[in-house]
Structure formats: structure tokens, C-alpha cells
mmCIF file of C-alpha atoms in Angstrom:
data_model
loop_
_atom_site.group_PDB
_atom_site.id
_atom_site.type_symbol
_atom_site.label_atom_id
_atom_site.label_comp_id
_atom_site.label_asym_id
_atom_site.label_seq_id
_atom_site.Cartn_x
_atom_site.Cartn_y
_atom_site.Cartn_z
ATOM 1 C CA UNK P 1 -3.854 -18.193 9.441
ATOM 2 C CA UNK P 2 -1.529 -18.303 6.467
ATOM 3 C CA UNK P 3 -2.334 -15.876 3.740
ATOM 4 C CA UNK P 4 -2.722 -17.239 -0.256
ATOM 5 C CA UNK P 5 -0.837 -15.220 -2.895
ATOM 6 C CA UNK P 6 -1.622 -15.914 -6.851
ATOM 7 C CA UNK P 7 -1.165 -17.298 -8.795
ATOM 8 C CA UNK P 8 1.976 -19.551 -7.447
ATOM 9 C CA UNK P 9 4.571 -17.855 -9.937
ATOM 10 C CA UNK P 10 4.555 -16.355 -13.134
ATOM 11 C CA UNK P 11 6.511 -15.666 -16.079
ATOM 12 C CA UNK P 12 6.588 -11.911 -17.907
ATOM 13 C CA UNK P 13 8.492 -11.003 -21.008
ATOM 14 C CA UNK P 14 10.305 -7.725 -20.161
ATOM 15 C CA UNK P 15 7.742 -4.708 -20.522
ATOM 16 C CA UNK P 16 5.280 -7.071 -19.679
ATOM 17 C CA UNK P 17 2.617 -6.487 -16.711
ATOM 18 C CA UNK P 18 1.705 -7.997 -13.563
ATOM 19 C CA UNK P 19 -0.441 -8.353 -10.618
ATOM 20 C CA UNK P 20 0.451 -10.750 -7.468
ATOM 21 C CA UNK P 21 -2.463 -11.021 -5.239
ATOM 22 C CA UNK P 22 -2.737 -12.141 -1.467
ATOM 23 C CA UNK P 23 -6.061 -13.063 0.335
ATOM 24 C CA UNK P 24 -5.779 -13.468 4.300
ATOM 25 C CA UNK P 25 -8.795 -15.781 6.260
ATOM 26 C CA UNK P 26 -8.297 -12.984 8.893
ATOM 27 C CA UNK P 27 -9.157 -9.276 9.272
ATOM 28 C CA UNK P 28 -5.891 -7.354 8.565
ATOM 29 C CA UNK P 29 -4.444 -4.303 10.396
ATOM 30 C CA UNK P 30 -0.942 -3.768 7.733
ATOM 31 C CA UNK P 31 0.284 -5.673 4.849
ATOM 32 C CA UNK P 32 3.773 -5.973 3.772
ATOM 33 C CA UNK P 33 5.696 -7.012 0.234
ATOM 34 C CA UNK P 34 8.895 -8.793 -0.117
ATOM 35 C CA UNK P 35 11.479 -9.793 -3.362
ATOM 36 C CA UNK P 36 13.751 -12.444 -2.596
ATOM 37 C CA UNK P 37 16.563 -13.798 -5.410
ATOM 38 C CA UNK P 38 17.183 -16.973 -4.883
ATOM 39 C CA UNK P 39 19.712 -17.658 -2.583
ATOM 40 C CA UNK P 40 19.379 -14.373 -0.542
ATOM 41 C CA UNK P 41 17.430 -12.907 2.029
ATOM 42 C CA UNK P 42 14.183 -11.214 1.692
ATOM 43 C CA UNK P 43 13.980 -7.720 0.658
ATOM 44 C CA UNK P 44 11.383 -5.051 1.903
ATOM 45 C CA UNK P 45 9.651 -3.522 -0.966
ATOM 46 C CA UNK P 46 6.423 -2.120 0.759
ATOM 47 C CA UNK P 47 4.283 -1.869 3.532
ATOM 48 C CA UNK P 48 0.097 -0.389 3.432
ATOM 49 C CA UNK P 49 -0.985 -0.187 7.062
ATOM 50 C CA UNK P 50 -4.550 1.645 5.758
ATOM 51 C CA UNK P 51 -7.614 -0.448 4.400
ATOM 52 C CA UNK P 52 -8.045 1.023 0.640
ATOM 53 C CA UNK P 53 -4.169 2.434 0.915
ATOM 54 C CA UNK P 54 -2.135 2.628 -2.433
ATOM 55 C CA UNK P 55 1.546 3.277 -2.797
ATOM 56 C CA UNK P 56 4.138 2.800 -5.155
ATOM 57 C CA UNK P 57 7.628 2.524 -5.654
ATOM 58 C CA UNK P 58 8.656 3.748 -8.989
ATOM 59 C CA UNK P 59 7.095 1.009 -11.174
ATOM 60 C CA UNK P 60 6.076 -1.336 -8.388
ATOM 61 C CA UNK P 61 2.973 -0.087 -6.975
ATOM 62 C CA UNK P 62 0.140 -2.281 -4.524
ATOM 63 C CA UNK P 63 -3.730 -1.413 -2.834
ATOM 64 C CA UNK P 64 -5.276 -2.929 0.115
ATOM 65 C CA UNK P 65 -9.062 -3.514 0.453
ATOM 66 C CA UNK P 66 -9.515 -3.899 3.974
ATOM 67 C CA UNK P 67 -12.980 -4.908 3.772
ATOM 68 C CA UNK P 68 -12.076 -8.254 1.387
ATOM 69 C CA UNK P 69 -8.480 -8.794 3.572
ATOM 70 C CA UNK P 70 -6.655 -8.898 0.714
ATOM 71 C CA UNK P 71 -4.063 -6.983 -1.295
ATOM 72 C CA UNK P 72 -2.848 -7.030 -4.981
ATOM 73 C CA UNK P 73 0.901 -6.376 -6.330
ATOM 74 C CA UNK P 74 1.470 -4.134 -9.528
ATOM 75 C CA UNK P 75 4.328 -4.570 -11.816
ATOM 76 C CA UNK P 76 4.896 -2.439 -14.603
ATOM 77 C CA UNK P 77 6.750 -3.284 -17.152
ATOM 78 C CA UNK P 78 8.804 -5.598 -15.903
ATOM 79 C CA UNK P 79 12.364 -5.760 -15.694
ATOM 80 C CA UNK P 80 14.902 -8.215 -15.936
ATOM 81 C CA UNK P 81 15.257 -7.279 -12.279
ATOM 82 C CA UNK P 82 12.109 -8.213 -10.732
ATOM 83 C CA UNK P 83 12.551 -11.863 -11.426
ATOM 84 C CA UNK P 84 12.317 -13.472 -7.418
ATOM 85 C CA UNK P 85 9.787 -14.714 -5.035
ATOM 86 C CA UNK P 86 6.881 -12.087 -3.681
ATOM 87 C CA UNK P 87 5.835 -12.900 -0.202
ATOM 88 C CA UNK P 88 3.112 -10.955 1.498
ATOM 89 C CA UNK P 89 3.482 -10.475 5.044
ATOM 90 C CA UNK P 90 0.273 -10.158 7.223
ATOM 91 C CA UNK P 91 0.037 -7.606 10.022
ATOM 92 C CA UNK P 92 -3.804 -8.448 12.319
ATOM 93 C CA UNK P 93 -3.644 -5.993 14.486
ATOM 94 C CA UNK P 94 -1.398 -2.856 15.661
ATOM 95 C CA UNK P 95 1.445 -3.712 17.662
ATOM 96 C CA UNK P 96 1.647 -7.778 17.422
ATOM 97 C CA UNK P 97 5.135 -7.638 16.075
ATOM 98 C CA UNK P 98 4.483 -10.602 14.147
ATOM 99 C CA UNK P 99 4.138 -11.015 10.107
ATOM 100 C CA UNK P 100 2.503 -14.106 8.794
ATOM 101 C CA UNK P 101 4.535 -15.091 5.454
ATOM 102 C CA UNK P 102 2.076 -15.434 2.190
ATOM 103 C CA UNK P 103 2.613 -18.769 0.405
ATOM 104 C CA UNK P 104 4.203 -16.433 -2.317
ATOM 105 C CA UNK P 105 4.729 -15.840 -6.438
ATOM 106 C CA UNK P 106 8.213 -16.476 -8.474
ATOM 107 C CA UNK P 107 8.461 -14.070 -10.773
ATOM 108 C CA UNK P 108 10.436 -15.057 -13.680
ATOM 109 C CA UNK P 109 11.146 -11.832 -16.330
ATOM 110 C CA UNK P 110 12.752 -12.759 -19.592
ATOM 111 C CA UNK P 111 14.004 -11.225 -22.199
ATOM 112 C CA UNK E 1 18.443 0.297 7.275
ATOM 113 C CA UNK E 2 20.337 -2.134 9.452
ATOM 114 C CA UNK E 3 23.204 -4.286 8.279
ATOM 115 C CA UNK E 4 23.354 -7.798 10.045
ATOM 116 C CA UNK E 5 25.499 -10.442 10.656
ATOM 117 C CA UNK E 6 24.838 -14.232 10.383
ATOM 118 C CA UNK E 7 26.944 -16.900 11.078
ATOM 119 C CA UNK E 8 27.384 -20.112 10.181
ATOM 120 C CA UNK E 9 25.947 -19.559 6.946
ATOM 121 C CA UNK E 10 25.649 -23.294 6.169
ATOM 122 C CA UNK E 11 26.686 -26.264 8.571
ATOM 123 C CA UNK E 12 25.601 -30.061 7.932
ATOM 124 C CA UNK E 13 25.274 -31.886 11.529
ATOM 125 C CA UNK E 14 24.900 -34.991 12.815
ATOM 126 C CA UNK E 15 20.866 -36.700 14.118
ATOM 127 C CA UNK E 16 21.001 -35.914 17.736
ATOM 128 C CA UNK E 17 23.290 -32.776 18.213
ATOM 129 C CA UNK E 18 22.444 -29.087 18.657
ATOM 130 C CA UNK E 19 23.801 -26.109 16.527
ATOM 131 C CA UNK E 20 23.582 -22.428 17.843
ATOM 132 C CA UNK E 21 23.225 -19.727 15.068
ATOM 133 C CA UNK E 22 24.635 -15.902 16.029
ATOM 134 C CA UNK E 23 22.841 -12.887 14.663
ATOM 135 C CA UNK E 24 24.788 -9.654 15.459
ATOM 136 C CA UNK E 25 23.725 -6.235 14.472
ATOM 137 C CA UNK E 26 25.430 -3.585 13.635
ATOM 138 C CA UNK E 27 22.372 -1.200 16.155
ATOM 139 C CA UNK E 28 20.621 -1.175 18.718
ATOM 140 C CA UNK E 29 17.151 -3.052 18.326
ATOM 141 C CA UNK E 30 14.376 -3.935 20.751
ATOM 142 C CA UNK E 31 13.048 -6.931 18.857
ATOM 143 C CA UNK E 32 14.921 -9.885 16.817
ATOM 144 C CA UNK E 33 12.967 -12.322 14.902
ATOM 145 C CA UNK E 34 14.132 -15.613 13.963
ATOM 146 C CA UNK E 35 12.630 -16.782 10.967
ATOM 147 C CA UNK E 36 12.592 -20.702 8.920
ATOM 148 C CA UNK E 37 12.437 -21.058 5.524
ATOM 149 C CA UNK E 38 12.346 -24.684 3.834
ATOM 150 C CA UNK E 39 13.502 -25.018 0.667
ATOM 151 C CA UNK E 40 11.042 -23.374 -1.954
ATOM 152 C CA UNK E 41 9.058 -22.415 0.676
ATOM 153 C CA UNK E 42 7.366 -19.228 2.597
ATOM 154 C CA UNK E 43 9.289 -18.228 6.278
ATOM 155 C CA UNK E 44 7.691 -19.315 9.274
ATOM 156 C CA UNK E 45 8.132 -16.704 12.346
ATOM 157 C CA UNK E 46 9.381 -19.233 15.019
ATOM 158 C CA UNK E 47 9.974 -16.563 17.952
ATOM 159 C CA UNK E 48 9.953 -13.001 18.355
ATOM 160 C CA UNK E 49 13.303 -11.783 20.842
ATOM 161 C CA UNK E 50 12.568 -9.235 23.406
ATOM 162 C CA UNK E 51 16.341 -7.802 25.314
ATOM 163 C CA UNK E 52 15.635 -8.314 29.036
ATOM 164 C CA UNK E 53 12.654 -10.944 29.058
ATOM 165 C CA UNK E 54 12.021 -14.699 27.389
ATOM 166 C CA UNK E 55 11.314 -14.568 23.646
ATOM 167 C CA UNK E 56 7.963 -15.541 22.999
ATOM 168 C CA UNK E 57 7.308 -18.516 20.252
ATOM 169 C CA UNK E 58 5.016 -18.780 17.528
ATOM 170 C CA UNK E 59 2.690 -22.197 17.342
ATOM 171 C CA UNK E 60 4.010 -25.145 16.947
ATOM 172 C CA UNK E 61 7.420 -23.965 18.149
ATOM 173 C CA UNK E 62 8.703 -24.678 21.488
ATOM 174 C CA UNK E 63 11.332 -23.389 23.443
ATOM 175 C CA UNK E 64 12.964 -26.986 24.646
ATOM 176 C CA UNK E 65 14.034 -27.681 21.130
ATOM 177 C CA UNK E 66 14.315 -23.455 20.156
ATOM 178 C CA UNK E 67 16.225 -21.561 22.882
ATOM 179 C CA UNK E 68 16.874 -18.844 22.212
ATOM 180 C CA UNK E 69 18.856 -15.701 23.921
ATOM 181 C CA UNK E 70 19.019 -12.105 23.631
ATOM 182 C CA UNK E 71 21.630 -10.873 26.337
ATOM 183 C CA UNK E 72 21.742 -7.140 24.711
ATOM 184 C CA UNK E 73 20.099 -5.228 22.069
ATOM 185 C CA UNK E 74 22.538 -6.349 19.674
ATOM 186 C CA UNK E 75 22.653 -10.003 19.281
ATOM 187 C CA UNK E 76 20.679 -12.856 19.616
ATOM 188 C CA UNK E 77 21.655 -16.556 19.086
ATOM 189 C CA UNK E 78 19.197 -19.589 18.383
ATOM 190 C CA UNK E 79 19.863 -23.135 19.229
ATOM 191 C CA UNK E 80 18.404 -25.796 17.247
ATOM 192 C CA UNK E 81 18.632 -28.833 19.884
ATOM 193 C CA UNK E 82 18.555 -32.126 19.555
ATOM 194 C CA UNK E 83 18.251 -32.319 15.416
ATOM 195 C CA UNK E 84 16.251 -35.055 12.930
ATOM 196 C CA UNK E 85 16.687 -34.850 9.224
ATOM 197 C CA UNK E 86 13.171 -32.562 9.646
ATOM 198 C CA UNK E 87 15.191 -30.284 10.794
ATOM 199 C CA UNK E 88 16.979 -29.166 7.767
ATOM 200 C CA UNK E 89 15.665 -25.917 6.253
ATOM 201 C CA UNK E 90 17.269 -21.994 5.851
ATOM 202 C CA UNK E 91 17.683 -20.434 10.009
ATOM 203 C CA UNK E 92 16.690 -16.634 9.770
ATOM 204 C CA UNK E 93 17.146 -14.067 11.978
ATOM 205 C CA UNK E 94 15.501 -10.329 11.458
ATOM 206 C CA UNK E 95 15.073 -6.916 13.019
ATOM 207 C CA UNK E 96 12.635 -4.244 12.422
ATOM 208 C CA UNK E 97 13.832 -0.580 12.231
ATOM 209 C CA UNK E 98 11.521 2.045 13.597
ATOM 210 C CA UNK E 99 9.313 2.451 10.331
ATOM 211 C CA UNK E 100 8.552 -1.321 10.643
ATOM 212 C CA UNK E 101 10.226 -2.337 8.093
ATOM 213 C CA UNK E 102 12.492 -5.693 7.839
ATOM 214 C CA UNK E 103 16.044 -6.163 7.243
ATOM 215 C CA UNK E 104 17.470 -9.701 7.122
ATOM 216 C CA UNK E 105 20.628 -11.743 8.011
ATOM 217 C CA UNK E 106 21.996 -14.171 5.110
ATOM 218 C CA UNK E 107 20.470 -17.124 6.209
ATOM 219 C CA UNK E 108 21.887 -20.422 8.121
ATOM 220 C CA UNK E 109 21.117 -23.249 5.542
ATOM 221 C CA UNK E 110 21.217 -26.466 8.329
ATOM 222 C CA UNK E 111 21.106 -30.049 6.605
ATOM 223 C CA UNK E 112 21.045 -32.977 9.477
ATOM 224 C CA UNK E 113 21.893 -35.710 8.581
#
């Protein structure tokens, strides 16, 4: 039931773009995205609740394709502060109140 | 946003003993969640704790091993019982705000010898 993320790891230079994908074997009600820096707790980025919905947060945005049971996180013009491990969290029905977190993508931004 | 105080931050325990992890939130919340994260791995939900009712455990986790208390709307404890080295992990408590964002405690790093 754990969503699969790709790539597992990516290294970027400052200013480059990246896409992180999250794929589920089950139909999804919502997708959440979190970033975790080393030694710290995960921090919320965004929630996508509707199929086809796209949301943005500064230079980080995401899409949710309900039919394909997939979500993608887009990082534009990456900054050093974007480094960390990104997790998608999926919810299979409304009111489930429990997230299944994906396998994670480690993103490293270098100068 | 919710501020969560979790303790202890780390502990080293002997095999066969138990450890209780405490989680205090600065506001009243309906549900609290307990996650486990092994080094370099994803987060796995252990259980959901509602005030006034028994916790709901996910597949692979049982109450005898991970008893949870939720005495009020701002506090919860997770006990890791009869520990073995396989229980070595980071344990995180979490709460959800009305906008459905999860906020996490700083975690408890547990090492079992």
C-alpha cells in the first residue's frame, strides 16, 4: 500500500528544476507533500484534494492526476534550502485520517 | 500551527525493557498519530489515538507491544514494550490541524542493545 516515489535521489545545481513523482496502486482521495531535512521532523508543503488539481507554493508546485493515481511535485529554480528528503503521503478515502507515506526522494542542491 | 513537545529526544535501552514516549501539544486536538521511521526510511503509521477511546492500530502493530494512552486533548504517550534491537528507530508523534496539515514532534531516537 506504500506509494512509490521516483527518483529515489537526485542532485541539482542551484537554479535547476526537478520533478518528483508519487505513484499509488490504489485510488486516491488526496495527496500530501512533506519535506524532511536531516535530523529534523517532516514539514508540510501542500495538500491536493481533487483529481487534476494543481497547487503552488512559491517555486514549488504539484499536480494530482486522480485517474492515474499519481502526483508530481515540481521544484523550479532550486535553492540550497530545498535540500532534503521529500515524501508524498496518500489518503485513499475521505475521513480516513491516516496517511501512507511514500518511499521518499532525497534531493540535494549544490552551489 | 501546532507546537509539539516530545520527550525523551533519545534513549538507549536494554533488550526486554519498556520505554514510554510523551507527546504534549500546545492546543487541543482531536486525533494524534504515532509514526515510526527507521534510519533512511519512510514514515510508517503505528496508530491513531483519539481522546476517550482506544487507539486504532495499523496492520503489523498491536496494542500489547505499543500501548497508547490519550488522557486528554493535549497529551498522549506511546510505550514500546519488551524491546528488541528491531525496535531501534525514530518515533514521532503528530497532530492534524483543521486544514489537515500534519505537524510533527521532534522525534524520539531509540536504540535497543
